[in-house]
Tab-separated table of C-alpha atoms in Angstrom:
chain	number	residue	atom	x	y	z
A	487	MET	CA	126.153	122.766	118.927
A	488	ASN	CA	124.108	120.243	120.906
A	489	ILE	CA	120.513	120.241	119.610
A	490	PHE	CA	117.470	118.592	121.214
A	491	ILE	CA	114.429	117.876	118.985
A	492	ILE	CA	111.093	116.823	120.470
A	493	THR	CA	108.054	115.550	118.558
A	494	LEU	CA	105.307	112.975	118.996
A	495	GLY	CA	102.451	111.531	116.988
A	496	THR	CA	102.282	109.111	114.076
A	497	ARG	CA	105.116	108.343	111.667
A	498	GLY	CA	104.335	111.494	109.708
A	499	ASP	CA	105.058	113.531	112.848
A	500	VAL	CA	108.408	111.816	113.386
A	501	GLN	CA	110.022	111.053	110.023
A	502	PRO	CA	110.617	114.680	108.922
A	503	TYR	CA	112.341	115.413	112.237
A	504	ILE	CA	114.671	112.463	111.748
A	505	ALA	CA	115.546	113.995	108.371
A	506	LEU	CA	116.032	117.365	110.078
A	507	GLY	CA	118.239	115.741	112.716
A	508	LEU	CA	120.361	114.002	110.108
A	509	GLY	CA	120.862	117.270	108.239
A	510	LEU	CA	121.937	119.008	111.440
A	511	GLN	CA	124.227	116.121	112.322
A	512	LYS	CA	125.821	116.244	108.870
A	513	ALA	CA	126.499	119.952	109.474
A	514	GLY	CA	128.512	119.029	112.565
A	515	HIS	CA	125.904	119.285	115.329
A	516	GLN	CA	125.070	116.676	117.958
A	517	VAL	CA	121.388	115.719	117.886
A	518	THR	CA	119.013	114.004	120.319
A	519	LEU	CA	115.508	113.244	119.051
A	520	CYS	CA	112.902	112.790	121.774
A	521	THR	CA	109.737	110.970	120.731
A	522	THR	CA	107.494	108.079	121.739
A	523	VAL	CA	109.096	104.730	122.463
A	524	ASN	CA	107.468	102.946	119.504
A	525	PHE	CA	109.803	104.992	117.250
A	526	ARG	CA	112.986	104.436	119.269
A	527	ASP	CA	114.494	101.973	116.765
A	528	PHE	CA	113.495	104.255	113.883
A	529	VAL	CA	115.510	107.047	115.514
A	530	THR	CA	118.558	105.062	116.571
A	531	GLU	CA	118.956	103.131	113.319
A	532	HIS	CA	119.529	106.500	111.645
A	533	GLY	CA	122.361	107.287	114.045
A	534	LEU	CA	120.581	109.869	116.215
A	535	ARG	CA	120.497	109.850	119.996
A	536	TYR	CA	117.098	108.919	121.432
A	537	GLY	CA	115.099	110.613	124.195
A	538	TYR	CA	112.256	108.647	125.806
A	539	LEU	CA	108.529	109.434	125.806
A	540	ASN	CA	105.756	106.914	126.505
A	541	ASP	CA	103.280	106.076	123.729
A	542	ASP	CA	100.071	105.786	125.783
A	543	ALA	CA	98.407	108.778	124.099
A	544	LEU	CA	99.200	107.416	120.632
A	545	LYS	CA	97.406	104.166	121.456
A	546	LEU	CA	94.161	106.137	121.803
A	547	ILE	CA	93.926	106.232	117.999
A	548	HIS	CA	93.003	102.558	118.006
A	549	THR	CA	90.372	102.794	120.722
A	550	ASP	CA	86.670	103.118	119.852
A	551	ALA	CA	86.850	106.840	120.623
A	552	GLY	CA	89.897	107.233	118.387
A	553	ARG	CA	88.279	105.462	115.448
A	554	SER	CA	85.106	107.487	115.928
A	555	ALA	CA	87.095	110.720	115.782
A	556	LEU	CA	88.202	109.796	112.266
A	557	ASP	CA	84.714	108.800	111.147
A	558	ASP	CA	83.738	111.532	108.691
A	559	ASP	CA	80.092	110.405	108.602
A	560	ARG	CA	79.533	111.911	112.032
A	561	SER	CA	77.891	115.301	112.475
A	562	MET	CA	80.025	118.279	113.483
A	563	TRP	CA	78.605	118.250	117.031
A	564	LYS	CA	79.174	114.527	117.469
A	565	THR	CA	82.736	114.993	116.230
A	566	ILE	CA	83.315	117.818	118.725
A	567	LYS	CA	81.946	115.601	121.489
A	568	THR	CA	84.238	112.760	120.461
A	569	TYR	CA	87.293	115.029	120.400
A	570	ALA	CA	86.323	116.308	123.845
A	571	GLU	CA	86.209	112.716	125.078
A	572	LEU	CA	89.616	112.020	123.547
A	573	THR	CA	91.069	115.150	125.120
A	574	LYS	CA	89.701	114.099	128.485
A	575	LEU	CA	91.361	110.707	128.111
A	576	ALA	CA	94.641	112.107	126.833
A	577	ALA	CA	94.977	115.071	129.181
A	578	PRO	CA	96.182	113.174	132.280
A	579	MET	CA	98.871	111.560	130.149
A	580	GLN	CA	100.370	114.991	129.514
A	581	ALA	CA	101.771	115.208	133.040
A	582	ALA	CA	103.858	112.098	132.413
A	583	LEU	CA	104.912	113.283	128.941
A	584	LEU	CA	105.937	116.686	130.283
A	585	GLU	CA	108.154	115.146	132.946
A	586	GLU	CA	109.618	112.518	130.604
A	587	GLY	CA	110.412	115.188	128.020
A	588	TRP	CA	112.114	117.290	130.674
A	589	GLN	CA	114.208	114.358	131.884
A	590	ALA	CA	115.330	113.667	128.309
A	591	ALA	CA	116.116	117.347	127.666
A	592	GLU	CA	118.005	117.729	130.948
A	593	ALA	CA	120.066	114.610	130.215
A	594	ALA	CA	120.899	115.816	126.686
A	595	LYS	CA	122.303	119.147	127.990
A	596	PRO	CA	121.369	120.974	124.751
A	597	ASP	CA	122.299	124.419	123.488
A	598	LEU	CA	119.064	124.687	121.473
A	599	ILE	CA	115.627	123.003	121.437
A	600	LEU	CA	113.610	122.486	118.248
A	601	PHE	CA	110.041	121.372	118.808
A	602	HIS	CA	106.838	120.143	117.236
A	603	PRO	CA	103.843	121.839	118.947
A	604	LYS	CA	102.818	118.480	120.424
A	605	GLY	CA	105.997	118.698	122.499
A	606	LEU	CA	104.082	120.976	124.875
A	607	GLY	CA	106.880	121.530	127.365
A	608	ALA	CA	109.677	122.348	124.922
A	609	SER	CA	109.829	126.131	125.315
A	610	HIS	CA	109.555	125.733	129.099
A	611	TYR	CA	112.436	123.252	129.123
A	612	ALA	CA	114.450	125.814	127.161
A	613	GLU	CA	113.570	128.531	129.673
A	614	LYS	CA	114.578	126.305	132.584
A	615	LEU	CA	117.875	125.489	130.871
A	616	GLY	CA	118.503	129.103	129.843
A	617	ILE	CA	118.718	128.297	126.117
A	618	PRO	CA	116.752	129.339	122.986
A	619	SER	CA	114.006	127.311	121.319
A	620	ILE	CA	112.581	127.259	117.800
A	621	CYS	CA	109.177	125.890	116.799
A	622	ALA	CA	109.524	123.553	113.812
A	623	LEU	CA	106.176	123.144	112.030
A	624	LEU	CA	105.091	120.883	109.175
A	625	ILE	CA	101.867	122.751	108.404
A	626	PRO	CA	101.164	126.460	107.736
A	627	MET	CA	97.855	126.840	109.571
A	628	LEU	CA	99.069	127.740	113.084
A	629	VAL	CA	100.784	131.103	112.570
A	630	PRO	CA	98.056	133.751	112.089
A	631	THR	CA	97.678	135.023	108.538
A	632	ARG	CA	95.013	136.611	106.344
A	633	GLU	CA	95.781	134.212	103.491
A	634	PHE	CA	94.211	130.954	104.728
A	635	SER	CA	92.100	129.648	107.588
A	636	GLY	CA	93.243	127.901	110.734
A	637	PHE	CA	93.825	124.198	111.282
A	638	GLY	CA	90.569	122.260	111.003
A	639	PHE	CA	88.426	125.208	109.914
A	640	PRO	CA	86.529	125.319	106.585
A	641	GLU	CA	87.945	127.587	103.901
A	642	TRP	CA	85.014	129.991	103.797
A	643	LYS	CA	85.458	133.007	101.545
A	644	LEU	CA	84.846	135.587	104.284
A	645	GLY	CA	88.073	137.531	103.903
A	646	GLY	CA	91.309	137.942	105.780
A	647	TRP	CA	89.657	138.724	109.124
A	648	TYR	CA	88.078	135.265	109.184
A	649	ASN	CA	91.352	133.537	108.347
A	650	ARG	CA	93.300	135.374	111.049
A	651	LEU	CA	90.555	134.798	113.605
A	652	THR	CA	90.366	131.058	112.944
A	653	THR	CA	94.149	130.693	113.086
A	654	LYS	CA	94.280	132.554	116.404
A	655	PHE	CA	91.449	130.406	117.732
A	656	THR	CA	93.282	127.237	116.691
A	657	LEU	CA	96.467	128.450	118.358
A	658	ALA	CA	94.639	129.353	121.560
A	659	ALA	CA	92.750	126.058	121.683
A	660	MET	CA	95.898	123.991	121.171
A	661	SER	CA	97.803	125.986	123.761
A	662	MET	CA	95.088	126.102	126.421
A	663	GLY	CA	93.864	122.507	126.135
A	664	PHE	CA	96.640	121.177	128.345
A	665	GLY	CA	97.634	124.468	129.994
A	666	LYS	CA	97.029	123.352	133.560
A	667	TYR	CA	99.551	120.535	133.129
A	668	VAL	CA	102.160	122.981	131.849
A	669	ASP	CA	101.428	125.300	134.773
A	670	ALA	CA	101.718	122.415	137.230
A	671	TRP	CA	105.035	121.388	135.702
A	672	ARG	CA	106.392	124.940	135.964
A	673	LYS	CA	105.310	125.183	139.601
A	674	LYS	CA	106.918	121.829	140.379
A	675	HIS	CA	110.206	123.039	138.924
A	676	GLY	CA	110.174	126.413	140.684
A	677	MET	CA	109.380	128.549	137.638
A	678	PRO	CA	107.274	131.747	137.715
A	679	ARG	CA	103.726	131.989	136.392
A	680	ARG	CA	103.630	132.591	132.661
A	681	ARG	CA	102.092	135.638	130.990
A	682	SER	CA	101.773	134.095	127.531
A	683	ARG	CA	99.542	131.053	127.099
A	684	ASP	CA	100.500	129.912	123.583
A	685	PHE	CA	103.415	127.848	122.290
A	686	LEU	CA	104.543	130.542	119.804
A	687	HIS	CA	105.610	132.864	122.638
A	688	THR	CA	107.895	132.507	125.619
A	689	SER	CA	106.352	132.676	129.089
A	690	ASP	CA	107.189	136.412	129.243
A	691	ASP	CA	105.446	136.942	125.878
A	692	ARG	CA	108.417	137.214	123.496
A	693	PRO	CA	107.849	135.598	120.058
A	694	ILE	CA	109.504	132.239	119.467
A	695	PRO	CA	111.112	131.809	116.011
A	696	VAL	CA	109.156	129.473	113.733
A	697	MET	CA	110.437	127.506	110.761
A	698	HIS	CA	108.119	125.569	108.456
A	699	GLY	CA	109.331	122.334	106.875
A	700	PHE	CA	107.439	122.625	103.602
A	701	SER	CA	108.251	124.178	100.244
A	702	PRO	CA	107.436	127.760	99.233
A	703	ASN	CA	106.761	126.259	95.791
A	704	VAL	CA	103.817	124.425	97.351
A	705	VAL	CA	102.702	127.034	99.901
A	706	PRO	CA	104.238	130.485	99.345
A	707	ARG	CA	105.207	132.296	102.547
A	708	PRO	CA	102.300	134.599	103.508
A	709	ALA	CA	103.203	138.263	103.145
A	710	ASP	CA	101.834	139.143	106.589
A	711	TRP	CA	104.013	136.688	108.531
A	712	PRO	CA	106.575	138.449	110.766
A	713	ASP	CA	110.326	138.224	110.124
A	714	HIS	CA	110.877	135.548	112.780
A	715	VAL	CA	108.720	133.098	110.771
A	716	THR	CA	110.166	131.363	107.708
A	717	VAL	CA	109.593	128.556	105.193
A	718	THR	CA	112.680	126.375	104.716
A	719	GLY	CA	111.603	123.658	102.294
A	720	TYR	CA	110.721	120.039	103.058
A	721	TRP	CA	112.802	117.843	105.366
A	722	PHE	CA	112.891	114.621	103.356
A	723	LEU	CA	114.150	111.311	104.748
A	724	ASP	CA	115.334	109.275	101.794
A	725	LYS	CA	115.456	105.474	101.852
A	726	GLN	CA	118.237	103.654	103.585
A	727	GLU	CA	120.834	102.096	101.313
A	728	THR	CA	120.156	98.754	102.997
A	729	TRP	CA	116.486	98.665	101.906
A	730	SER	CA	115.628	96.568	98.873
A	731	PRO	CA	112.185	95.801	97.445
A	732	PRO	CA	110.786	92.260	97.535
A	733	SER	CA	111.223	90.431	94.258
A	734	SER	CA	107.452	90.025	93.899
A	735	LEU	CA	107.033	93.824	93.955
A	736	VAL	CA	109.731	94.282	91.304
A	737	ASP	CA	108.086	91.565	89.179
A	738	PHE	CA	104.704	93.296	89.475
A	739	LEU	CA	106.148	96.657	88.444
A	740	ASN	CA	107.856	95.091	85.430
A	741	ALA	CA	104.752	93.178	84.344
A	742	GLY	CA	102.781	96.091	82.871
A	743	ASP	CA	102.042	99.802	82.838
A	744	PRO	CA	103.010	101.846	85.910
A	745	PRO	CA	100.336	101.348	88.587
A	746	ILE	CA	98.548	103.863	90.792
A	747	TYR	CA	99.529	103.881	94.446
A	748	ILE	CA	96.605	104.000	96.909
A	749	GLY	CA	97.205	104.155	100.640
A	750	PHE	CA	95.865	106.027	103.651
A	751	GLY	CA	98.766	105.629	106.072
A	752	SER	CA	97.771	105.426	109.723
A	753	MET	CA	94.275	106.779	109.092
A	754	THR	CA	91.735	104.309	110.374
A	755	ASN	CA	88.048	104.644	111.125
A	756	GLN	CA	84.950	102.515	111.356
A	757	LYS	CA	84.506	102.459	107.563
A	758	THR	CA	87.825	100.830	106.642
A	759	GLU	CA	86.245	97.755	105.076
A	760	ARG	CA	83.869	99.834	102.920
A	761	VAL	CA	86.649	102.138	101.718
A	762	SER	CA	88.789	99.132	100.820
A	763	ARG	CA	85.984	97.612	98.726
A	764	VAL	CA	85.486	100.930	96.929
A	765	VAL	CA	89.205	101.238	96.155
A	766	VAL	CA	89.465	97.741	94.691
A	767	GLY	CA	86.266	98.199	92.691
A	768	ALA	CA	87.382	101.579	91.329
A	769	LEU	CA	90.767	100.243	90.199
A	770	GLN	CA	89.016	97.437	88.317
A	771	LYS	CA	86.399	99.729	86.779
A	772	ALA	CA	89.052	102.235	85.680
A	773	LYS	CA	91.063	99.347	84.214
A	774	VAL	CA	94.299	100.519	85.790
A	775	ARG	CA	96.829	98.579	87.791
A	776	GLY	CA	97.208	99.463	91.434
A	777	ILE	CA	99.434	99.098	94.475
A	778	LEU	CA	97.415	98.978	97.659
A	779	ALA	CA	99.280	100.020	100.817
A	780	THR	CA	97.576	98.553	103.865
A	781	GLY	CA	99.709	100.624	106.235
A	782	TRP	CA	98.949	100.944	109.953
A	783	GLY	CA	95.225	100.216	109.872
A	784	GLY	CA	94.534	102.220	106.729
A	785	LEU	CA	93.123	99.614	104.318
A	786	GLU	CA	92.135	95.978	104.335
A	787	ALA	CA	92.185	93.738	101.268
A	788	ASN	CA	92.298	90.035	100.445
A	789	ASP	CA	91.719	87.882	97.347
A	790	LEU	CA	92.953	90.636	95.049
A	791	PRO	CA	93.039	90.316	91.242
A	792	ASP	CA	96.408	90.052	89.474
A	793	SER	CA	96.172	93.752	88.529
A	794	ILE	CA	96.447	94.847	92.186
A	795	TYR	CA	99.478	94.265	94.412
A	796	LYS	CA	99.260	94.638	98.195
A	797	ILE	CA	102.110	95.966	100.331
A	798	ASP	CA	102.361	96.937	103.969
A	799	ALA	CA	104.716	99.842	103.266
A	800	ALA	CA	107.672	100.886	101.121
A	801	PRO	CA	109.880	104.009	101.095
A	802	HIS	CA	107.955	106.676	99.220
A	803	ASP	CA	111.087	108.090	97.593
A	804	TRP	CA	111.706	104.672	95.999
A	805	LEU	CA	108.106	103.726	95.209
A	806	PHE	CA	106.399	106.927	94.072
A	807	PRO	CA	108.653	107.713	91.067
A	808	ARG	CA	107.691	104.276	89.711
A	809	MET	CA	103.953	105.057	89.915
A	810	ALA	CA	101.645	106.587	87.304
A	811	ALA	CA	99.936	108.582	90.085
A	812	VAL	CA	99.350	108.507	93.834
A	813	VAL	CA	96.155	108.521	95.916
A	814	HIS	CA	96.359	109.052	99.663
A	815	HIS	CA	94.938	110.717	102.775
A	816	GLY	CA	96.837	113.985	102.407
A	817	GLY	CA	99.285	113.853	105.265
A	818	ALA	CA	101.905	116.597	104.903
A	819	GLY	CA	104.756	114.132	104.359
A	820	THR	CA	102.949	111.871	101.912
A	821	THR	CA	101.757	114.895	99.931
A	822	ALA	CA	105.330	116.169	99.768
A	823	ALA	CA	106.661	112.782	98.619
A	824	GLY	CA	104.102	112.510	95.821
A	825	LEU	CA	104.790	116.028	94.593
A	826	ARG	CA	108.574	115.598	94.727
A	827	ALA	CA	108.207	112.430	92.658
A	828	GLY	CA	106.363	114.554	90.084
A	829	ARG	CA	103.272	112.371	90.152
A	830	PRO	CA	99.652	113.523	89.735
A	831	THR	CA	97.958	113.267	93.118
A	832	LEU	CA	94.435	112.662	94.395
A	833	ILE	CA	93.872	113.349	98.086
A	834	CYS	CA	91.061	111.771	100.099
A	835	PRO	CA	91.255	113.863	103.292
A	836	PHE	CA	90.049	112.495	106.603
A	837	PHE	CA	90.592	115.439	108.976
A	838	GLY	CA	93.014	118.074	110.295
A	839	ASP	CA	95.417	119.593	107.768
A	840	GLN	CA	94.572	117.005	105.089
A	841	PRO	CA	91.768	119.038	103.402
A	842	PHE	CA	94.227	121.950	103.162
A	843	TRP	CA	96.789	119.845	101.286
A	844	GLY	CA	94.037	118.483	99.048
A	845	ARG	CA	93.071	122.014	98.049
A	846	ARG	CA	96.712	122.974	97.539
A	847	VAL	CA	97.331	120.062	95.149
A	848	GLN	CA	94.227	121.025	93.162
A	849	THR	CA	95.239	124.718	93.120
A	850	LEU	CA	98.706	123.780	91.861
A	851	GLY	CA	97.088	121.882	89.002
A	852	ALA	CA	98.775	118.653	90.090
A	853	GLY	CA	95.595	116.733	90.831
A	854	PRO	CA	91.791	116.718	90.705
A	855	ALA	CA	89.473	117.969	93.434
A	856	PRO	CA	89.894	116.027	96.689
A	857	ILE	CA	87.317	113.365	97.546
A	858	PRO	CA	86.559	112.934	101.277
A	859	PRO	CA	86.253	109.276	102.371
A	860	LYS	CA	82.523	109.608	103.093
A	861	LYS	CA	81.969	110.592	99.427
A	862	LEU	CA	84.142	107.848	97.973
A	863	ALA	CA	82.255	105.540	95.604
A	864	VAL	CA	83.380	103.191	92.882
A	865	ASP	CA	82.144	105.480	90.108
A	866	ASN	CA	83.638	108.803	91.237
A	867	LEU	CA	86.940	107.234	92.297
A	868	ALA	CA	87.238	105.335	89.009
A	869	LYS	CA	86.610	108.596	87.117
A	870	ALA	CA	89.326	110.342	89.166
A	871	LEU	CA	91.773	107.481	88.552
A	872	ARG	CA	91.262	107.755	84.802
A	873	GLU	CA	91.829	111.521	85.026
A	874	LEU	CA	95.085	110.957	86.898
A	875	VAL	CA	96.503	108.769	84.133
A	876	GLU	CA	94.972	110.538	81.108
A	877	ASN	CA	95.081	114.270	81.891
A	878	GLU	CA	98.286	115.601	80.334
A	879	ALA	CA	98.007	118.974	82.089
A	880	LEU	CA	97.998	117.285	85.498
A	881	ARG	CA	101.047	115.269	84.529
A	882	ARG	CA	102.985	118.275	83.233
A	883	ASN	CA	102.166	120.393	86.284
A	884	ALA	CA	103.107	117.606	88.682
A	885	GLU	CA	106.409	117.028	86.878
A	886	ALA	CA	107.237	120.744	86.968
A	887	ILE	CA	106.582	120.956	90.714
A	888	GLY	CA	108.617	117.803	91.285
A	889	GLU	CA	111.580	119.310	89.480
A	890	LYS	CA	111.460	122.420	91.671
A	891	LEU	CA	111.248	120.395	94.877
A	892	ARG	CA	114.183	118.201	93.892
A	893	GLN	CA	116.343	121.308	93.388
A	894	GLU	CA	115.579	122.926	96.768
A	895	ASP	CA	118.261	123.048	99.459
A	896	SER	CA	116.053	122.996	102.542
A	897	MET	CA	118.884	122.230	104.977
A	898	LYS	CA	120.874	125.251	103.814
A	899	ASN	CA	117.802	127.400	104.516
A	900	THR	CA	117.217	125.668	107.857
A	901	LEU	CA	120.792	126.076	109.072
A	902	ALA	CA	120.835	129.750	108.071
A	903	PHE	CA	117.583	130.409	109.935
A	904	ILE	CA	118.783	128.604	113.058
A	905	GLU	CA	121.984	130.630	113.105
A	906	GLN	CA	120.095	133.880	112.518
A	907	SER	CA	117.573	133.057	115.268
A	908	ARG	CA	120.333	132.259	117.774
A	909	LEU	CA	122.064	135.576	117.067
A	910	THR	CA	118.897	137.674	117.207
A	911	PRO	CA	117.940	138.684	120.786
């Protein structure tokens, strides 16, 4: 089968789909992964075909408006205003992305399309080509359920009605935000007006199958999800055999007790310098060794003591098992990597789905309560770091979850669901 996958965003929105593509390819399928051009080499070096999308929208993250959107010191109304400004800037770019995605899909001649919700045109490409599509999600907060609230909403204890309402609102907002560009694309390509306005239904209002790339051992499948929605397990991309750590990193690891990893990935806001000072101060006050991952704009640090080693990035599946614990922003992929490594985890959530994963880690007993960046201080972070290395219950729980995740066969589940979805009218 010829399969077309479309996704866009930061590395965390791309890496799991490369893993998914590799699993499908290993099972005998031909795979094209369509994503923004800054990840083209990342896709092709793993042996997958590449489909082009521009990366103009992604660059917005590093504008003043983008950094302000991640500034958690802002009031709710100022944040809403900032997101509205970002949407206004990003919206015109959707017309180009829709057409580029279509050109890539048409050239690939697929039998099936798998899509991240940010690939807004995916189900419409499938309709135009006369083939099925499946939504492939990394987070659980977009399919309505009574069990937890929607993406970006607080977890207020108001009951199942609130959770379903917020999830439906999130779905509607995501689907309608760029609806006029989808409608314009359909009109351009001679397609009828659509009845359904959300990405979980076809244009004639039939449900689209949904598979979630996370573990049921981390988030159990809600009982009120319909049969066409499943949880497969994580899609992990393990390190390439050609990668080897720098000798200085190996020397640091061998020089003392296992360190604590601290990194916030691509999260960047106007408080980066302050957060970096707090992190360094907390590591020193807690008297623990640390590895500081500067990442793509996440942290800044210079003149570090010998007890702290700075890296740009390293494969999580290699690095995390060598850590005493991990501290990060709570992206779905980073959370999964820390849990699979069996390491106690502290999440400092910036926005989006990150608070959800922070609560999940705490609920699983694999880490302390999350600390949002605006509440980070040397004292409370140092206390949390000591808890990560000293609390035996956290360590045991994290190790038990890690063992379960390492035994899961997510690709077997994924392949079975794809086959079932293709055979079900």
